[in-house]
Backbone as JSON Lines, residues from 0, in Angstrom:
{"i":0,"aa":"X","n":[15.54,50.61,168.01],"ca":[16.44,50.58,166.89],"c":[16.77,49.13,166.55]}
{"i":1,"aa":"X","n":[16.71,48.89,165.36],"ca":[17.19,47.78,164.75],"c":[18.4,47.14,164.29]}
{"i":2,"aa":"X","n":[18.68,46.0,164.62],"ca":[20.05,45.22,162.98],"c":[19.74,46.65,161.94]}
{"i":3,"aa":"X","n":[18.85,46.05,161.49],"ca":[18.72,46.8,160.13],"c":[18.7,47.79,159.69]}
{"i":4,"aa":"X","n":[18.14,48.99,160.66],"ca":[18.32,50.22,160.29],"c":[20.18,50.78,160.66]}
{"i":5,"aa":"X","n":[19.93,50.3,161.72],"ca":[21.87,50.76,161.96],"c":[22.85,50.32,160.66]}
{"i":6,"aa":"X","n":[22.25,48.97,160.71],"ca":[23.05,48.48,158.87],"c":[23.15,49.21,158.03]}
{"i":7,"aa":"X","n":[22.06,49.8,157.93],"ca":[21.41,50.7,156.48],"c":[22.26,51.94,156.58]}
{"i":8,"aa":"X","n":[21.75,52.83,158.07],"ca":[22.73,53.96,158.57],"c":[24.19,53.84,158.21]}
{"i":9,"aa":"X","n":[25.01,52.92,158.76],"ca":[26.19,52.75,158.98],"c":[26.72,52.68,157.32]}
{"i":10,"aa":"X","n":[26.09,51.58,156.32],"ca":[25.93,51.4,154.82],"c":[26.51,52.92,154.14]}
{"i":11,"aa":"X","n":[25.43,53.67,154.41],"ca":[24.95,54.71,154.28],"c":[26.35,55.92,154.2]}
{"i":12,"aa":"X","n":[26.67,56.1,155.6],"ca":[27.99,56.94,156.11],"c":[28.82,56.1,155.57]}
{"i":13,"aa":"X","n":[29.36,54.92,154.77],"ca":[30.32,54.06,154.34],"c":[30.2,54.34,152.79]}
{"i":14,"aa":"X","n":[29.6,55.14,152.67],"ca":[29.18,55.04,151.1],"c":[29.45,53.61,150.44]}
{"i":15,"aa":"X","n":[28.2,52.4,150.86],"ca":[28.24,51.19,150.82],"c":[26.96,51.27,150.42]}
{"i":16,"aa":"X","n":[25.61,52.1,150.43],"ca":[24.17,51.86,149.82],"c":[24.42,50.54,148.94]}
{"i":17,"aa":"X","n":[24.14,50.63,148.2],"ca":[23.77,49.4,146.89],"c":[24.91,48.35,146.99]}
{"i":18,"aa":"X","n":[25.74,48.38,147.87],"ca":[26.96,46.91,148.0],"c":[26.59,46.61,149.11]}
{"i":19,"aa":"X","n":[26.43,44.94,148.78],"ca":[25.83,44.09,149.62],"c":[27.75,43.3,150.32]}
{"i":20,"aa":"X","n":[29.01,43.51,149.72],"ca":[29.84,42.9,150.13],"c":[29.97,42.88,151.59]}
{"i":21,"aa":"X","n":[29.85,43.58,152.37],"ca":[30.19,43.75,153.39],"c":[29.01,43.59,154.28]}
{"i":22,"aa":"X","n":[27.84,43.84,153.81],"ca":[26.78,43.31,154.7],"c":[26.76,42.73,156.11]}
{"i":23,"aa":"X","n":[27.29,41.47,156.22],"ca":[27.1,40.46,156.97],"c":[27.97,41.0,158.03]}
{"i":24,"aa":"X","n":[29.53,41.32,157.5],"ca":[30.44,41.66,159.0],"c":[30.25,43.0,159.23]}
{"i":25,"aa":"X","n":[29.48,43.65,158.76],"ca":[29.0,44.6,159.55],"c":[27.72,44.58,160.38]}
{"i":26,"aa":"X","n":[26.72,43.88,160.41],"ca":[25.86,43.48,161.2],"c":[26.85,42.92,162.15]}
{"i":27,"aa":"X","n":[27.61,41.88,162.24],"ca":[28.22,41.4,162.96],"c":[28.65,42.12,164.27]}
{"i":28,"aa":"X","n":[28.85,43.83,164.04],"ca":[29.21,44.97,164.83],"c":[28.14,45.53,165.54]}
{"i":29,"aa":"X","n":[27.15,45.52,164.92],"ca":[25.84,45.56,166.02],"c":[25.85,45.52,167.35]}
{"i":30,"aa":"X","n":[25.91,44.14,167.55],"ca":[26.08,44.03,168.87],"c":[27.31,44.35,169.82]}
{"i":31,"aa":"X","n":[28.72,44.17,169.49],"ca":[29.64,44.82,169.53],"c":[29.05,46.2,170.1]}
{"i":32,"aa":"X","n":[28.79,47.16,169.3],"ca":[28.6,48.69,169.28],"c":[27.38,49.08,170.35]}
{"i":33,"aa":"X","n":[26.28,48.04,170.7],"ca":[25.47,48.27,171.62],"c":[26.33,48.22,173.17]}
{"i":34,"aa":"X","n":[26.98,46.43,173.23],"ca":[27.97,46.18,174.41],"c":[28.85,47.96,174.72]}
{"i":35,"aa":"X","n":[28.95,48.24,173.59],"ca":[30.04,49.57,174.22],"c":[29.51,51.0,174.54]}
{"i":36,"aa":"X","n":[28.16,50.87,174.7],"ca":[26.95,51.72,175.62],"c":[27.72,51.97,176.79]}
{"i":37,"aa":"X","n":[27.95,50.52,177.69],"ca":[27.69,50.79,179.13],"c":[28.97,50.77,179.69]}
{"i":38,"aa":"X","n":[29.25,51.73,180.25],"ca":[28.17,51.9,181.83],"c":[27.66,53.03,181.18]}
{"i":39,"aa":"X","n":[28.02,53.66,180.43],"ca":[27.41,55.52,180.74],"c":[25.66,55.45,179.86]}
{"i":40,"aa":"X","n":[25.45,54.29,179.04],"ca":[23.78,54.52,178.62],"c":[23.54,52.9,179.32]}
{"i":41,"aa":"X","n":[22.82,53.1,180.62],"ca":[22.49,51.59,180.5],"c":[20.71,52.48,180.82]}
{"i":42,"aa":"X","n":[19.76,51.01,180.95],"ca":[18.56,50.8,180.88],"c":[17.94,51.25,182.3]}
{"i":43,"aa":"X","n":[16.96,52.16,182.83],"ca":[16.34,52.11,184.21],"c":[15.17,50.8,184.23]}
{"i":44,"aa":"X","n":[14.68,50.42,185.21],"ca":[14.49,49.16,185.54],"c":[13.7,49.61,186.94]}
{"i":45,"aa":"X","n":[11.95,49.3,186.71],"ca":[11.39,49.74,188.04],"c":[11.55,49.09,188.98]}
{"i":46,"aa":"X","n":[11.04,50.31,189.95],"ca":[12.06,50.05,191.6],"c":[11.18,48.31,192.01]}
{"i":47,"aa":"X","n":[12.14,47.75,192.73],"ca":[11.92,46.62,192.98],"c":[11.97,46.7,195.04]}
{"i":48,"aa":"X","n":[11.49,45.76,195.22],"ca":[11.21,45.94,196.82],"c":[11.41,44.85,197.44]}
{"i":49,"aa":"X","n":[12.48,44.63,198.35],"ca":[13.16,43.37,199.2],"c":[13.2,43.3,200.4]}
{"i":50,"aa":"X","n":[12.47,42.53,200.58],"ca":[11.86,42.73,202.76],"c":[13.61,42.28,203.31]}
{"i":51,"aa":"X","n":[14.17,43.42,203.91],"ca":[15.61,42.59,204.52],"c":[15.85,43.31,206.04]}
{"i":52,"aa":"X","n":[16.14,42.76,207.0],"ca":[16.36,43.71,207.91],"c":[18.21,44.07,208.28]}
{"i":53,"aa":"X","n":[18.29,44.96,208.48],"ca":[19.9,45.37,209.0],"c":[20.41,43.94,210.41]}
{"i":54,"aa":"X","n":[21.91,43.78,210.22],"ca":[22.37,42.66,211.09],"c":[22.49,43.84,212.17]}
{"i":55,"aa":"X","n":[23.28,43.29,213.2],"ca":[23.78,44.23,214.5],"c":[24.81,45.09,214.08]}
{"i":56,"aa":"X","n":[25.46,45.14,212.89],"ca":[26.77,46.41,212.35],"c":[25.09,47.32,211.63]}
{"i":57,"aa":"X","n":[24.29,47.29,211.34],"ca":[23.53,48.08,210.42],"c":[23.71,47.89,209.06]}
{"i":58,"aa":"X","n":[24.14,46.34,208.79],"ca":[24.24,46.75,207.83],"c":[23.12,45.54,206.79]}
{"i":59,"aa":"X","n":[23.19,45.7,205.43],"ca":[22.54,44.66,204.7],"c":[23.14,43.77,203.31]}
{"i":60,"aa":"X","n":[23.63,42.94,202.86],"ca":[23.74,42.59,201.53],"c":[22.68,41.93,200.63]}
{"i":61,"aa":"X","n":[22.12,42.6,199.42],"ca":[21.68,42.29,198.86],"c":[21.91,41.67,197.35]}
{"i":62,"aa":"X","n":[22.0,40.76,196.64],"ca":[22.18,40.1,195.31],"c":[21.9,40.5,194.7]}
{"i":63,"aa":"X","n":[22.05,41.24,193.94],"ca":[21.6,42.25,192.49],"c":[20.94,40.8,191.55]}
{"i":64,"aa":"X","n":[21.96,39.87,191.24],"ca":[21.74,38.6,190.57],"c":[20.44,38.09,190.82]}
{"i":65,"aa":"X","n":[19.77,37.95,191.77],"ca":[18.8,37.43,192.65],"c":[17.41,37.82,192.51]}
{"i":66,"aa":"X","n":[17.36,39.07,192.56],"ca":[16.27,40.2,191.95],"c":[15.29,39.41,191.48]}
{"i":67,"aa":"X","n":[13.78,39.62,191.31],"ca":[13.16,39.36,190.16],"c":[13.9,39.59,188.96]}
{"i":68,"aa":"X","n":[13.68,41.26,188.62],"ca":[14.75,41.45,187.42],"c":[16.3,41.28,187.91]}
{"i":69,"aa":"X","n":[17.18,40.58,187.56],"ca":[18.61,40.56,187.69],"c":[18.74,42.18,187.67]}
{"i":70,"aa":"X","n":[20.02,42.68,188.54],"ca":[20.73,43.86,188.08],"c":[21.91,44.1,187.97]}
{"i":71,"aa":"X","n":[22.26,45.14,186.54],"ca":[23.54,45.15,186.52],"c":[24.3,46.3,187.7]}
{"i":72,"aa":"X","n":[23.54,47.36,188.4],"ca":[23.87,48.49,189.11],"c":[22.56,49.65,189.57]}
{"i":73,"aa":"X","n":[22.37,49.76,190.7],"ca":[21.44,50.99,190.89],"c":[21.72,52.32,191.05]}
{"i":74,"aa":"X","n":[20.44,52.97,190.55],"ca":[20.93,54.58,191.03],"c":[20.55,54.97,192.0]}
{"i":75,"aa":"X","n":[18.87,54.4,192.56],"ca":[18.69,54.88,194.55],"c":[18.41,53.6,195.14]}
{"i":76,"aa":"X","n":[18.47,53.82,196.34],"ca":[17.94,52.49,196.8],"c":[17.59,53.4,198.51]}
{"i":77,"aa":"X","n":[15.95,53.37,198.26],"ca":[15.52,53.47,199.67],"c":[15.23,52.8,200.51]}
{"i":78,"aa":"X","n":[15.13,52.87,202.2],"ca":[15.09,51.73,203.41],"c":[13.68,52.7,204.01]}
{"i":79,"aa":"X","n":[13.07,51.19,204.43],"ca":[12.1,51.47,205.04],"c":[11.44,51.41,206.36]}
{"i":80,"aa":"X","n":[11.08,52.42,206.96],"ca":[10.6,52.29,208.27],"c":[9.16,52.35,208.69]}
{"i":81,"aa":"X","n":[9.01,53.13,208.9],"ca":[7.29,54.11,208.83],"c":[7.42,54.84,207.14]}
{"i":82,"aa":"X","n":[8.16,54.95,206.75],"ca":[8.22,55.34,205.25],"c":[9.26,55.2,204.84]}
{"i":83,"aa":"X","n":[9.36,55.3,202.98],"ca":[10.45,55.25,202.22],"c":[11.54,56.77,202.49]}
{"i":84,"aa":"X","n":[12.83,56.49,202.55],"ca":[13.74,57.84,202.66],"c":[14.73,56.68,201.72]}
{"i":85,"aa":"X","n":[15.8,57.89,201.69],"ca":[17.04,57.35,200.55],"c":[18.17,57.13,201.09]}
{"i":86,"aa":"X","n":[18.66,55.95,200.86],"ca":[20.06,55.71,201.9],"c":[21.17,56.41,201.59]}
{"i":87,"aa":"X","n":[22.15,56.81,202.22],"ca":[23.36,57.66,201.95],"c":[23.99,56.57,201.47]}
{"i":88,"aa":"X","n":[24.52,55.61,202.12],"ca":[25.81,54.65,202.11],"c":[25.65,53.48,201.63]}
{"i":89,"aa":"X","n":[25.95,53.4,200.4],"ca":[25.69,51.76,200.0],"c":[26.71,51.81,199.02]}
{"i":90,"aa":"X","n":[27.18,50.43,198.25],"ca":[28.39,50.13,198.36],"c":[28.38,48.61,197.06]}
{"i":91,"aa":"X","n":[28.5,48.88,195.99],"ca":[28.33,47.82,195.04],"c":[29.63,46.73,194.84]}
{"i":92,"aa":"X","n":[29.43,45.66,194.55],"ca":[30.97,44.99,194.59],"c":[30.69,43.67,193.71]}
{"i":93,"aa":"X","n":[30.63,43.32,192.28],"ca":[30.05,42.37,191.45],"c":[28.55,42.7,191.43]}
{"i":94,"aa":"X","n":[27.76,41.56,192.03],"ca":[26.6,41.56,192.07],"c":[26.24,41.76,193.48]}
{"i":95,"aa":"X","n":[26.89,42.28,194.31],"ca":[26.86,42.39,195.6],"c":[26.61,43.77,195.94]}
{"i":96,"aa":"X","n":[25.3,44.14,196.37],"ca":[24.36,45.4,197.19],"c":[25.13,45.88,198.29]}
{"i":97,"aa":"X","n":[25.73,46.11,198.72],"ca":[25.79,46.36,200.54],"c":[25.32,47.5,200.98]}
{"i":98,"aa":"X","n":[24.43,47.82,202.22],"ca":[24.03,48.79,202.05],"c":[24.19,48.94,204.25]}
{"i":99,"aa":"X","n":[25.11,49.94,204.61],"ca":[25.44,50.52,205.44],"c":[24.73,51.96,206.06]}
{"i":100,"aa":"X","n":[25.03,51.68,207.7],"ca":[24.56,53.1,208.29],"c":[23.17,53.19,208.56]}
{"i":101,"aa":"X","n":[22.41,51.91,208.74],"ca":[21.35,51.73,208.67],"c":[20.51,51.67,210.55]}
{"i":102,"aa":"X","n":[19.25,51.77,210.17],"ca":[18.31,52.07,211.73],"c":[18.15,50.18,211.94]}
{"i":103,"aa":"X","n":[18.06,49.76,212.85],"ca":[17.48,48.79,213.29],"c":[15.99,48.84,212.93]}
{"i":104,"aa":"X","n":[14.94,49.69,213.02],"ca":[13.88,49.32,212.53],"c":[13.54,49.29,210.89]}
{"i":105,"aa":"X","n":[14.73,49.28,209.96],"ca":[14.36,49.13,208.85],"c":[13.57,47.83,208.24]}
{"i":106,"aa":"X","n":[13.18,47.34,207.81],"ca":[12.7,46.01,207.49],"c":[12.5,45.97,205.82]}
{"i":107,"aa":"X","n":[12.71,47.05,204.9],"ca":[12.64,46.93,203.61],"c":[13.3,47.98,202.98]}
{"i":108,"aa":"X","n":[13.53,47.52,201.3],"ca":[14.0,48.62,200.54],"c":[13.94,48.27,199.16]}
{"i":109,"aa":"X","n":[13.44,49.46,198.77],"ca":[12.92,49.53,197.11],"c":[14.51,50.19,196.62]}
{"i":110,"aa":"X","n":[14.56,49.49,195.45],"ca":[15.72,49.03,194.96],"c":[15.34,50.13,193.6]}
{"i":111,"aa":"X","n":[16.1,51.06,193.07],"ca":[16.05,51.54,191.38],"c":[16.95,51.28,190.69]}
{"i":112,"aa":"X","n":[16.83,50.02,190.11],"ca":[18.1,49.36,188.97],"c":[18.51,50.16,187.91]}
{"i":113,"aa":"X","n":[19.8,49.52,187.41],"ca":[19.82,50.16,185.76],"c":[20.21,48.38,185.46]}
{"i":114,"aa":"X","n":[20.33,48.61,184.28],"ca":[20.73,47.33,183.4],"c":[21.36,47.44,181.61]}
{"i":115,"aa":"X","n":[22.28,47.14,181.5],"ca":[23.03,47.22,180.62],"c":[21.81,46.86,179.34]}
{"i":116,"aa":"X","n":[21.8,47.84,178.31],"ca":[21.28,47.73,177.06],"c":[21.74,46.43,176.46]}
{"i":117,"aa":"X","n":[20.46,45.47,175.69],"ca":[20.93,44.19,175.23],"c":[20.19,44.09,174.12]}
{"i":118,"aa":"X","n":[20.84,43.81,172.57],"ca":[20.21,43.21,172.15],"c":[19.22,41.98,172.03]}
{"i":119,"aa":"X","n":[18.33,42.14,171.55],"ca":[16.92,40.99,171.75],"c":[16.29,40.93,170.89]}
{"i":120,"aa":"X","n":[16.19,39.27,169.65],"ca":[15.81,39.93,168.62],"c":[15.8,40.91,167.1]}
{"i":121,"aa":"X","n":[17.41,40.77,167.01],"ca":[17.85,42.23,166.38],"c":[17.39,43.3,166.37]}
{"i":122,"aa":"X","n":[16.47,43.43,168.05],"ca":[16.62,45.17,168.41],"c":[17.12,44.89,169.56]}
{"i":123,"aa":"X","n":[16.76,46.53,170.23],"ca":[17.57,47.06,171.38],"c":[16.46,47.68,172.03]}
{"i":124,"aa":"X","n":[15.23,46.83,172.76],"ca":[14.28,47.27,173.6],"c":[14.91,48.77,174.83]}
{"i":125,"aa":"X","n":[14.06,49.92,174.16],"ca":[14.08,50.56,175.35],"c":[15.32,51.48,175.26]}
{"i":126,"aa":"X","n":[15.95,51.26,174.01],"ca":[16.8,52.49,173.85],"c":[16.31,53.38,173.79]}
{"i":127,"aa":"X","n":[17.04,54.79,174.09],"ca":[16.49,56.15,173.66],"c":[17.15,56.32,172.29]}
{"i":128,"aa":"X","n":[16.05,57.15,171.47],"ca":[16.65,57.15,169.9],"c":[17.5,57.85,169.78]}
{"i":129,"aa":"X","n":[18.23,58.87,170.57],"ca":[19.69,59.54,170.37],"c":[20.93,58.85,170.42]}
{"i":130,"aa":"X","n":[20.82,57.43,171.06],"ca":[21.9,56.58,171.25],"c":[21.57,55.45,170.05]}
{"i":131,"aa":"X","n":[20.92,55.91,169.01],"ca":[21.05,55.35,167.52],"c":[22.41,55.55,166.91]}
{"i":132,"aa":"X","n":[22.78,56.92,167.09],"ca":[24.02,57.67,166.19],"c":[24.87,57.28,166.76]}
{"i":133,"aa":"X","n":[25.66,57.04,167.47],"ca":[26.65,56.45,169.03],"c":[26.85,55.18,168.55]}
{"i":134,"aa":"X","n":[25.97,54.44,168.05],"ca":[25.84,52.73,167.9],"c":[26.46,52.57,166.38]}
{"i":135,"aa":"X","n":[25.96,53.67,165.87],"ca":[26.37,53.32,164.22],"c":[27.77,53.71,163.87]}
{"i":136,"aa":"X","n":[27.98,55.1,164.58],"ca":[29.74,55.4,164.73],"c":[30.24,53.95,165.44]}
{"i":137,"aa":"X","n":[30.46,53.64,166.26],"ca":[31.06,52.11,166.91],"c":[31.08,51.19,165.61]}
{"i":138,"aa":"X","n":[29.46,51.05,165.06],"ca":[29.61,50.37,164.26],"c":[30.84,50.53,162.98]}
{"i":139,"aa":"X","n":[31.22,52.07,162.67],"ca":[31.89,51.62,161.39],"c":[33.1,51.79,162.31]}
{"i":140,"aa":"X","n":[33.25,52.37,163.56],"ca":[34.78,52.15,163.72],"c":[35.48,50.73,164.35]}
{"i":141,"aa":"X","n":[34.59,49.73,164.24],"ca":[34.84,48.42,163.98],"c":[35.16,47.96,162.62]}
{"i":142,"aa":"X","n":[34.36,48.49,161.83],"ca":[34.62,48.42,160.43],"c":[35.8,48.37,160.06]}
{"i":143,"aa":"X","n":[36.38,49.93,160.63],"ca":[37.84,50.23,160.18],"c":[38.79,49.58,160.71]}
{"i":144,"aa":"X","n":[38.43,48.52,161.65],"ca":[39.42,48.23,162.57],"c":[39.76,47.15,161.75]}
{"i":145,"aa":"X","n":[38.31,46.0,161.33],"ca":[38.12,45.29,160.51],"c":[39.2,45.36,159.06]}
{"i":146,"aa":"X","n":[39.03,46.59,158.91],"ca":[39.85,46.85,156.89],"c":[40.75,46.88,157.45]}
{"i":147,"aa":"X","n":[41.57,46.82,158.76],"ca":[43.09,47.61,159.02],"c":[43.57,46.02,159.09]}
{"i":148,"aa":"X","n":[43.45,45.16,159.78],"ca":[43.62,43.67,159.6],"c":[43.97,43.1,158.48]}
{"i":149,"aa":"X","n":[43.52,43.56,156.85],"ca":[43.72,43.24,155.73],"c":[43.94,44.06,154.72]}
{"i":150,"aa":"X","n":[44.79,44.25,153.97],"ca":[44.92,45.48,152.77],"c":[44.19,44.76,151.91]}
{"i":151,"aa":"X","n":[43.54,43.6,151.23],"ca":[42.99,43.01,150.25],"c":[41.52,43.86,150.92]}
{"i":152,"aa":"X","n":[41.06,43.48,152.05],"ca":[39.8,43.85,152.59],"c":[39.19,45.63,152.05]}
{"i":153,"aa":"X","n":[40.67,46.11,152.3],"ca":[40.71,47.61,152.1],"c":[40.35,48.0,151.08]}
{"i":154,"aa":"X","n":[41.05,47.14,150.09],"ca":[41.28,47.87,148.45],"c":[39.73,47.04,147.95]}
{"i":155,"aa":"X","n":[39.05,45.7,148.6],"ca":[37.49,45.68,147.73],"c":[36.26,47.03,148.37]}
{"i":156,"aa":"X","n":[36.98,47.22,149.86],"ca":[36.05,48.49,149.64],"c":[36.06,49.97,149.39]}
{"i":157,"aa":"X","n":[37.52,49.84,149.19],"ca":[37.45,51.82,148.12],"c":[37.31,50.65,146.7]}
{"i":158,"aa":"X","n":[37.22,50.22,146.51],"ca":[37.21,49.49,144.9],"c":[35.53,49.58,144.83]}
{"i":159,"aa":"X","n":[34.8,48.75,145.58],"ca":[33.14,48.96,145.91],"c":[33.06,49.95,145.94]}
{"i":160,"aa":"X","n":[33.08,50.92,147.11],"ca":[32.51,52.42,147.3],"c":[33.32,53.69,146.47]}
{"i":161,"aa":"X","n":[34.03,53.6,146.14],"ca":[34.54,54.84,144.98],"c":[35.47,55.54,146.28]}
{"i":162,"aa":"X","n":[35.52,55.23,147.48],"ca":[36.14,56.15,148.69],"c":[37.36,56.69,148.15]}
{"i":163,"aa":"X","n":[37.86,57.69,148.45],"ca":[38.56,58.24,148.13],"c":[39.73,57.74,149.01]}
{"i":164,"aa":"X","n":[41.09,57.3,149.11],"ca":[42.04,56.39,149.88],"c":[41.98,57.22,150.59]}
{"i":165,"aa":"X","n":[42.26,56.36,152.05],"ca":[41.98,56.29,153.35],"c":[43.93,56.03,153.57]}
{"i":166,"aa":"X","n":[44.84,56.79,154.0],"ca":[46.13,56.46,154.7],"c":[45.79,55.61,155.71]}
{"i":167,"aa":"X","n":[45.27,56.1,156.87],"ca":[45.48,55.23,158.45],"c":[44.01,54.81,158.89]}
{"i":168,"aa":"X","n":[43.56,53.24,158.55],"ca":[42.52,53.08,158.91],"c":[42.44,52.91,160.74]}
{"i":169,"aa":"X","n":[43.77,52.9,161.02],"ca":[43.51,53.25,162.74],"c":[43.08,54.75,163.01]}
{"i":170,"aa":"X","n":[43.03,55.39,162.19],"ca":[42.62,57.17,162.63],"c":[41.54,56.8,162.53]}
{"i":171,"aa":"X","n":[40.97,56.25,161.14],"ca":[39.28,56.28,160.83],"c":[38.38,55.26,162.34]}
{"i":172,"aa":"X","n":[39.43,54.53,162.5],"ca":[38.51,53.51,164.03],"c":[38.63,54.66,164.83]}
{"i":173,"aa":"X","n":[39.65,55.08,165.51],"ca":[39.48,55.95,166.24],"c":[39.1,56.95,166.23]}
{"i":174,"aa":"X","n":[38.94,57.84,165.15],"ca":[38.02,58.83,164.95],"c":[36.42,58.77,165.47]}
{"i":175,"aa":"X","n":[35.97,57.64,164.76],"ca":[34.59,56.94,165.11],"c":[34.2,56.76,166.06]}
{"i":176,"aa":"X","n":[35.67,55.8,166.81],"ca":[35.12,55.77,168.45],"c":[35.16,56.85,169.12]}
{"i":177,"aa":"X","n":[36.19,57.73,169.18],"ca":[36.32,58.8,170.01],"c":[34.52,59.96,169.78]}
{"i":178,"aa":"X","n":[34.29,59.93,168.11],"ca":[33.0,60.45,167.95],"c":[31.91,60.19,168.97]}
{"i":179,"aa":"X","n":[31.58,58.9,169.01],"ca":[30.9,58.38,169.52],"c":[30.8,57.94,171.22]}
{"i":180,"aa":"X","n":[31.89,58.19,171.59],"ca":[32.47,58.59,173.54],"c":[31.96,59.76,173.71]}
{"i":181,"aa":"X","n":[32.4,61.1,172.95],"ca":[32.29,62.18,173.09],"c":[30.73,62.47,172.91]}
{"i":182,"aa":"X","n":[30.0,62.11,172.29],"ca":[28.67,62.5,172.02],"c":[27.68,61.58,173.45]}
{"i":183,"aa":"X","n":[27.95,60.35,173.7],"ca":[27.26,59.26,174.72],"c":[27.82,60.81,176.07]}
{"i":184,"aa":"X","n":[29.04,61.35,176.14],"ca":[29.47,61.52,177.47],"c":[28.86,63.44,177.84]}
{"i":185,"aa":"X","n":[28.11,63.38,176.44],"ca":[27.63,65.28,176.57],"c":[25.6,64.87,177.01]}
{"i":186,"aa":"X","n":[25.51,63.67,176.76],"ca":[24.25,62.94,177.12],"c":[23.78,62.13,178.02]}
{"i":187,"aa":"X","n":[24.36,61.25,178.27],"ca":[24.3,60.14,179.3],"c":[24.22,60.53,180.53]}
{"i":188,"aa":"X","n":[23.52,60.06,181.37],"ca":[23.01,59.93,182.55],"c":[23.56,59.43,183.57]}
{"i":189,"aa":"X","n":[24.9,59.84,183.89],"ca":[25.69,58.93,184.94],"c":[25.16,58.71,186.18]}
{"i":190,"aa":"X","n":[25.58,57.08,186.98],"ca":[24.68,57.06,188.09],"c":[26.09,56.53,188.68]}
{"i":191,"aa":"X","n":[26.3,57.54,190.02],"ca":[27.3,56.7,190.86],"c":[26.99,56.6,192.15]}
{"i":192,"aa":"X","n":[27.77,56.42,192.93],"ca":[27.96,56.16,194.37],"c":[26.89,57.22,195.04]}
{"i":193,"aa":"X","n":[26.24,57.16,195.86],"ca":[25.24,57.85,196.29],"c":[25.85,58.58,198.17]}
């Protein structure tokens, strides 16, 4: 998904098509509206593999930061002996892995990241296209948050779009956002504590 198509989308539900006024600070929300994905849509990120052995508690810290790929949080992380199995007990804290309860003969572990969705480019590599609609609600309920800051702002865009007056542009932000929580939270893929 693009700047541009979300622009267009968002345009679109604003009954803004053919007015270019607002253009610019609404791209501006783009990224905004992607940032407010995560945690519940972030990115999977193949498993990565870190030769570490357990100290004398069993235990290990690993740097998420450090990674080939940096990470923002994983969903498994297996230890290895004679083969891969899945650890029960591990334990995130910043960029800090810890991973507890461990065998002395472990010597490795493949790591399954996630990573927070980023714009790149004015797209969003690697989104799934259902978290298009999610991005564009954010987007206008920035918008509204935007018109609520200024009554001049307000009145050029029911003056532009023909909108029919709007009382509480804090309902219309929050409407939007709450839209857009509620739809990410009937979809999204939560990954927690294992």
């Amino acid at each position: 998904m693009t700047k541009a198509q979300a622009l267009a989308a968002a345009k679109s539900k604003l009954a803004l098509d053919d007015i270019t006024t607002f253009d610019t600070k609404i791209e501006d929300f783009f990224e905004a509206a992607v940032a407010r994905l995560y945690p519940k849509v972030q990115k999977e990120i193949g498993a990565q593999t870190v030769a570490a052995a357990p100290d004398t508690y069993g235990e290990v810290t690993i740097d998420l930061s450090a990674l080939t790929t940096p990470l923002t949080d994983v969903r498994l992380v297996e230890a290895y002996e004679s083969y891969y199995y899945p650890v029960d007990s591990i334990f995130r804290h910043g960029t800090s892995l810890r991973i507890q309860q461990l065998n002395t003969a472990v010597s490795a572990f493949r790591i399954y990241g996630l990573e927070k969705f980023a714009v790149v480019s004015d797209d969003v590599p690697g989104l799934p296209g259902e978290f298009f609609l999610p991005i564009v609600w954010y987007m206008m309920s920035e918008f509204f948050d935007y018109l609520l800051g200024d009554k001049s702002r307000y009145n050029i865009y029911a003056q532009s779009s023909g909108a029919r007056a709007v009382d509480n542009m804090e309902s219309e932000a929050t409407y939007y956002a709450d839209k857009a929580d509620e739809y990410i939270e009937e979809r999204a893929q939560l990954y927690g504590s294992q």
